[in-house]
Amino acid sequence: MTDTVSRRSALRLLGGAIAVATAATTGLVSPSLAYAQARPEAGAGPRVEGLLVKLTLDEKISLLHGATDPNSLGQAGYIPGVPRLKIPPLRLTDGPAGVRVTAHATALPAPVLLASAFDPELARRYGQVVGREGRALGQDVLLSPMVNLIRTPYAGRNFETLSEDPKLAGDLVAAEIRGIQGEGLIATVKHFAMNNQEKDRNTIDVRVDEQTMHEIELRGFEAAVGAGTGAVMGAYNKVNGTFACENKTLLTDILRGQWGFAGWVMTDWFAAHSTVAAITAGLDMEMPDGTYFGAPLKSAVQNGSLPERYVDRAVRRVLGVMDRFGLLDGSVPPRPARDAKAGAAVALEVAKAGATLLRNEHRTLPLTDGSLAVIGPTGSLPFVSGGGSAHVVPDHADSPLDAIRARAGAGVGAGARVTYALGEDLFGKAIPASSFTPAFDSEGQGVDAGKTWEYDGSLTVAESDEWTFVLHFSSAPTARPQVLLDGQELFPLAAGYGEYFSGGLVSVDPDGLSVRRKTLTLTKGAHTLKITAAGGDAGLLFRLRRITGETRAQDVAEAVTAARAAGSVVLFAYEDATEGLDRATLELPGNQAQLIDAVTAVNPRTTVVLNTSSSTSMPWLARAGAVLQMYYPGQEGAAATTAVLFGDCDPGGRLTQSFPVDDAHHPVAGDPRRYPGVNGTEEYSEGIHVGYRWYDAEGVRPLYPFGHGLSYTSFSYEDASARWNGHGLDVTFTVRNTGRRDGIAVPQVYVGRSPDLQLDQAVRVLGGYRRLALRAGERRRVTVHVDARTLSSWDARRHAWVLGTGRRSVWVGASAGDLRARTSAGVKR
């Protein structure tokens, strides 16, 4: 052996090569474990070991929990470092759709819109934008990407993640991590694991069997480890009775034992519950403070209840990743400048690529010459992102209405007359001063700094009606005015961090004031009203408005008038999701369903543009001419939406989740044990039949199937064949653009059950896919590889993957519900 390659290193490299080869031929060995074994640099080296012996116990512990940043840019977390040993601080920022700090950053489309492109290479470039900007903005660790599966359509963070399918999610998260970390920013895959809802997320105990866990939820995390993610974030919830952040099965047996993960595990914010139990189970870092990993960790070492080697292990993991990213060389690697222009270009490309056309009857789209009515609040207000961790301060965000007007005056479709109607009021209308006794102006009440303003009177309601009170205020959420109606506080402070999870659109008005709402039914007559508003240190401005049945009817009437006079209508509909809250229904909020019904009744050439977080029920669908799903499209959303509407680009997106018909027909409907849980426990009793697998197994037809998405042209899928190549299936077929326009096809390959496995199996699973740009009339022969892992099932008795041998059916089609060609092939060991 030479001086530079020790016998141990050589054996590790040889073992890694064997593992890689074995994984390729059998599918039974974890590819992420093979990756870790083949990369000796993934572990701690001499520099880390040298630092460990120099660190005091206090210094070690300071690296294992969050602290206050003396020079914060508003990021989520901070680790102070050890200056005397030239260990730099770490700044940790949220960033599922861009870098979340107080400075401007590129607001990328929501990850679910990225995923809709079915394009891992685009996911890599998406990651590159976040990686470069994170480093440019002084950050070291990105608290993203999220890869939890879309299990329930109600989950408040479905827009932050990727898919209901583990294969697609794994492909995309691995590609994004490579993009992030290729720019020198440490990625953190989250939330490990089974964090598939916001409801009771801090306490819910998820009960899940071993096969389901490995085949469904864990596959994306394993792919992230295989891509070299530097960090993993533990989830809030319990898994099979133990909190995820102190769950040895997850953090040690699976993450490190089975997959060979060599990075560090941090908590989600305030997700720690213990000291000794957590660190011995495999947790390395508590965020954002040291409630358990600060003084209690030091005491545990000093009193002998915790051997110091566990502290050393955690520090070694943190420093090992820092060393891998060049952070321990005595100086932080040079930081690049932001490239806002390049970031905007990727944001626009992603929004176009993920735009998903769900319906297009009677050639409603693309838009052509003629008059056009734009309707809906998000037609004039840009809907950039959801709330919570995903919020980004964008460089700019244009109004869709402005973009549509500019496009209607140029190029194809030039000369169209564009009108606008609100349709659905988000921010309320003024309450007449005469409704108050004594009268006062509720449209702009100012309170000077250090002063308190009080009102004690009554509000008179002319007719019994449903009222939504809308409070606008300039202060911090916790210092907003107190409003009591008939003794009831209308806008009480939400518990914990709930005040900061209030949505990405409806929580701030166009003037920049914070907004809160309260809906209740008021009877005719006088109601007592008391308002107390404190000016604080900077003064306060507030407004109190209302939305009533009367004002809603007025808004709808104006929209109907505009729609009746127009040749075509583009109606923007919204649903504002946020971390911390699940949805209560799949229906659009507010009066939007009634608005769509009224508009489509007078103009069938109505396109509904959905800026929603996840799947949406559409009782109004039959009368709509077209439906375009844009999710939360980021800062370039107006330009992307306009380009698709006018046919300047093909809608290239496909659904990464099934859309149910309604609240009664989806995998967790009607069984509270599945969602949201009963008595603190939730059962994943659907097993491996998540998403489209459940629809196939139960024979239930969704509103729109997984993989669905229309083009402005048409495609055929022909001449399918499949063969076993020793480490997977190669599926070959012909795709032909049968229309008159260039377009985007996303052919998908699905594989049926193995006749040789006596395990629960899905009717069919996604085996692979390709994204193709085809010219009009173009024909292309395509081969999609289905890897051995996709052809395998997890055997809980063996605690291992087992290849599904025998004759396997193979389908090729445009979605899980539109399978055009079928073949079969034998799978062998």
CSV table of N, CA, C and O in Angstrom, one decimal, residues 464-503:
chain,number,residue,atom,x,y,z
A,464,SER,N,-80.0,40.5,8.6
A,464,SER,CA,-79.2,39.4,9.0
A,464,SER,C,-78.4,38.8,7.9
A,464,SER,O,-78.9,38.7,6.7
A,465,ASP,N,-77.1,38.5,8.1
A,465,ASP,CA,-76.2,38.1,7.0
A,465,ASP,C,-75.0,37.5,7.6
A,465,ASP,O,-74.6,37.7,8.7
A,466,GLU,N,-74.2,36.8,6.7
A,466,GLU,CA,-72.9,36.4,7.1
A,466,GLU,C,-71.9,37.5,6.8
A,466,GLU,O,-71.8,38.0,5.7
A,467,TRP,N,-71.1,37.8,7.8
A,467,TRP,CA,-70.1,38.9,7.7
A,467,TRP,C,-68.7,38.2,7.9
A,467,TRP,O,-68.5,37.4,8.7
A,468,THR,N,-67.8,38.7,7.0
A,468,THR,CA,-66.4,38.4,7.2
A,468,THR,C,-65.7,39.8,7.6
A,468,THR,O,-65.7,40.7,6.7
A,469,PHE,N,-65.3,39.9,8.8
A,469,PHE,CA,-64.6,41.1,9.2
A,469,PHE,C,-63.1,41.0,8.8
A,469,PHE,O,-62.5,39.9,9.0
A,470,VAL,N,-62.6,42.0,8.2
A,470,VAL,CA,-61.2,42.0,7.7
A,470,VAL,C,-60.5,43.2,8.4
A,470,VAL,O,-60.8,44.3,8.2
A,471,LEU,N,-59.5,42.8,9.2
A,471,LEU,CA,-58.7,43.8,9.9
A,471,LEU,C,-57.3,43.9,9.2
A,471,LEU,O,-56.6,43.0,8.9
A,472,HIS,N,-57.0,45.2,8.8
A,472,HIS,CA,-55.7,45.5,8.2
A,472,HIS,C,-54.9,46.3,9.3
A,472,HIS,O,-55.5,47.2,9.9
A,473,PHE,N,-53.7,46.0,9.4
A,473,PHE,CA,-52.9,46.7,10.5
A,473,PHE,C,-51.4,46.8,10.1
A,473,PHE,O,-50.9,45.9,9.5
A,474,SER,N,-50.8,47.8,10.6
A,474,SER,CA,-49.3,48.0,10.3
A,474,SER,C,-48.4,47.5,11.3
A,474,SER,O,-47.2,47.5,11.1
A,475,SER,N,-48.9,47.0,12.4
A,475,SER,CA,-47.9,46.6,13.5
A,475,SER,C,-47.6,45.1,13.3
A,475,SER,O,-48.1,44.4,12.4
A,476,ALA,N,-46.7,44.6,14.2
A,476,ALA,CA,-46.4,43.2,14.2
A,476,ALA,C,-47.7,42.4,14.6
A,476,ALA,O,-48.6,43.0,15.3
A,477,PRO,N,-47.8,41.2,14.1
A,477,PRO,CA,-49.1,40.4,14.4
A,477,PRO,C,-49.5,40.4,15.9
A,477,PRO,O,-50.6,40.5,16.2
A,478,THR,N,-48.5,40.3,16.8
A,478,THR,CA,-48.8,40.2,18.2
A,478,THR,C,-49.2,41.5,18.8
A,478,THR,O,-49.6,41.6,20.0
A,479,ALA,N,-49.1,42.6,18.1
A,479,ALA,CA,-49.4,44.0,18.6
A,479,ALA,C,-50.6,44.6,17.9
A,479,ALA,O,-50.8,45.8,17.9
A,480,ARG,N,-51.4,43.7,17.2
A,480,ARG,CA,-52.5,44.3,16.4
A,480,ARG,C,-53.6,44.7,17.4
A,480,ARG,O,-53.7,44.3,18.5
A,481,PRO,N,-54.5,45.5,16.8
A,481,PRO,CA,-55.7,46.0,17.6
A,481,PRO,C,-56.6,44.9,18.1
A,481,PRO,O,-56.7,43.8,17.5
A,482,GLN,N,-57.1,45.1,19.3
A,482,GLN,CA,-58.1,44.1,19.8
A,482,GLN,C,-59.5,44.6,19.4
A,482,GLN,O,-59.8,45.8,19.7
A,483,VAL,N,-60.3,43.7,18.8
A,483,VAL,CA,-61.6,44.1,18.4
A,483,VAL,C,-62.6,43.1,19.0
A,483,VAL,O,-62.5,41.9,18.8
A,484,LEU,N,-63.5,43.6,19.9
A,484,LEU,CA,-64.5,42.8,20.5
A,484,LEU,C,-65.9,43.1,20.0
A,484,LEU,O,-66.3,44.3,20.0
A,485,LEU,N,-66.6,42.1,19.4
A,485,LEU,CA,-68.0,42.3,19.0
A,485,LEU,C,-68.9,41.5,19.8
A,485,LEU,O,-68.7,40.3,20.0
A,486,ASP,N,-69.8,42.1,20.5
A,486,ASP,CA,-70.7,41.5,21.4
A,486,ASP,C,-69.9,40.7,22.5
A,486,ASP,O,-70.3,39.6,22.9
A,487,GLY,N,-68.8,41.2,22.8
A,487,GLY,CA,-67.9,40.6,23.9
A,487,GLY,C,-67.0,39.5,23.3
A,487,GLY,O,-66.1,39.0,24.1
A,488,GLN,N,-67.1,39.2,22.1
A,488,GLN,CA,-66.2,38.1,21.5
A,488,GLN,C,-65.1,38.8,20.8
A,488,GLN,O,-65.2,39.7,19.9
A,489,GLU,N,-63.9,38.3,21.1
A,489,GLU,CA,-62.7,38.8,20.4
A,489,GLU,C,-62.6,38.2,19.0
A,489,GLU,O,-62.6,37.0,18.8
A,490,LEU,N,-62.6,39.1,18.0
A,490,LEU,CA,-62.7,38.6,16.6
A,490,LEU,C,-61.3,38.1,16.1
A,490,LEU,O,-61.3,37.2,15.3
A,491,PHE,N,-60.2,38.7,16.6
A,491,PHE,CA,-58.9,38.3,16.0
A,491,PHE,C,-57.9,37.9,17.1
A,491,PHE,O,-56.9,38.5,17.3
A,492,PRO,N,-58.2,36.8,17.9
A,492,PRO,CA,-57.3,36.4,18.9
A,492,PRO,C,-56.0,35.9,18.4
A,492,PRO,O,-55.9,35.4,17.2
A,493,LEU,N,-55.0,36.0,19.1
A,493,LEU,CA,-53.7,35.6,18.7
A,493,LEU,C,-53.7,34.0,18.6
A,493,LEU,O,-54.2,33.4,19.5
A,494,ALA,N,-53.1,33.5,17.5
A,494,ALA,CA,-53.0,32.1,17.4
A,494,ALA,C,-51.9,31.6,18.3
A,494,ALA,O,-50.9,32.3,18.7
A,495,ALA,N,-52.1,30.3,18.8
A,495,ALA,CA,-51.1,29.7,19.7
A,495,ALA,C,-49.8,29.4,19.0
A,495,ALA,O,-49.7,29.2,17.8
A,496,GLY,N,-48.7,29.5,19.9
A,496,GLY,CA,-47.4,29.2,19.4
A,496,GLY,C,-47.0,30.0,18.2
A,496,GLY,O,-47.1,31.2,18.2
A,497,TYR,N,-46.5,29.3,17.1
A,497,TYR,CA,-46.0,30.0,15.9
A,497,TYR,C,-47.1,30.2,14.9
A,497,TYR,O,-46.9,30.5,13.8
A,498,GLY,N,-48.4,29.9,15.3
A,498,GLY,CA,-49.5,30.0,14.4
A,498,GLY,C,-49.6,31.4,13.7
A,498,GLY,O,-50.1,31.5,12.6
A,499,GLU,N,-49.2,32.4,14.5
A,499,GLU,CA,-49.3,33.8,13.9
A,499,GLU,C,-48.5,34.0,12.7
A,499,GLU,O,-48.7,34.8,11.8
A,500,TYR,N,-47.4,33.1,12.6
A,500,TYR,CA,-46.5,33.3,11.4
A,500,TYR,C,-46.8,32.3,10.3
A,500,TYR,O,-46.1,32.3,9.3
A,501,PHE,N,-47.8,31.6,10.4
A,501,PHE,CA,-48.3,30.6,9.4
A,501,PHE,C,-49.7,31.0,8.9
A,501,PHE,O,-50.6,30.4,9.2
A,502,SER,N,-49.8,32.2,8.3
A,502,SER,CA,-51.1,32.7,8.0
A,502,SER,C,-51.3,32.9,6.5
A,502,SER,O,-52.2,33.6,6.1
A,503,GLY,N,-50.5,32.2,5.7
A,503,GLY,CA,-50.8,32.2,4.2
A,503,GLY,C,-49.8,33.1,3.5
A,503,GLY,O,-49.1,33.9,4.0
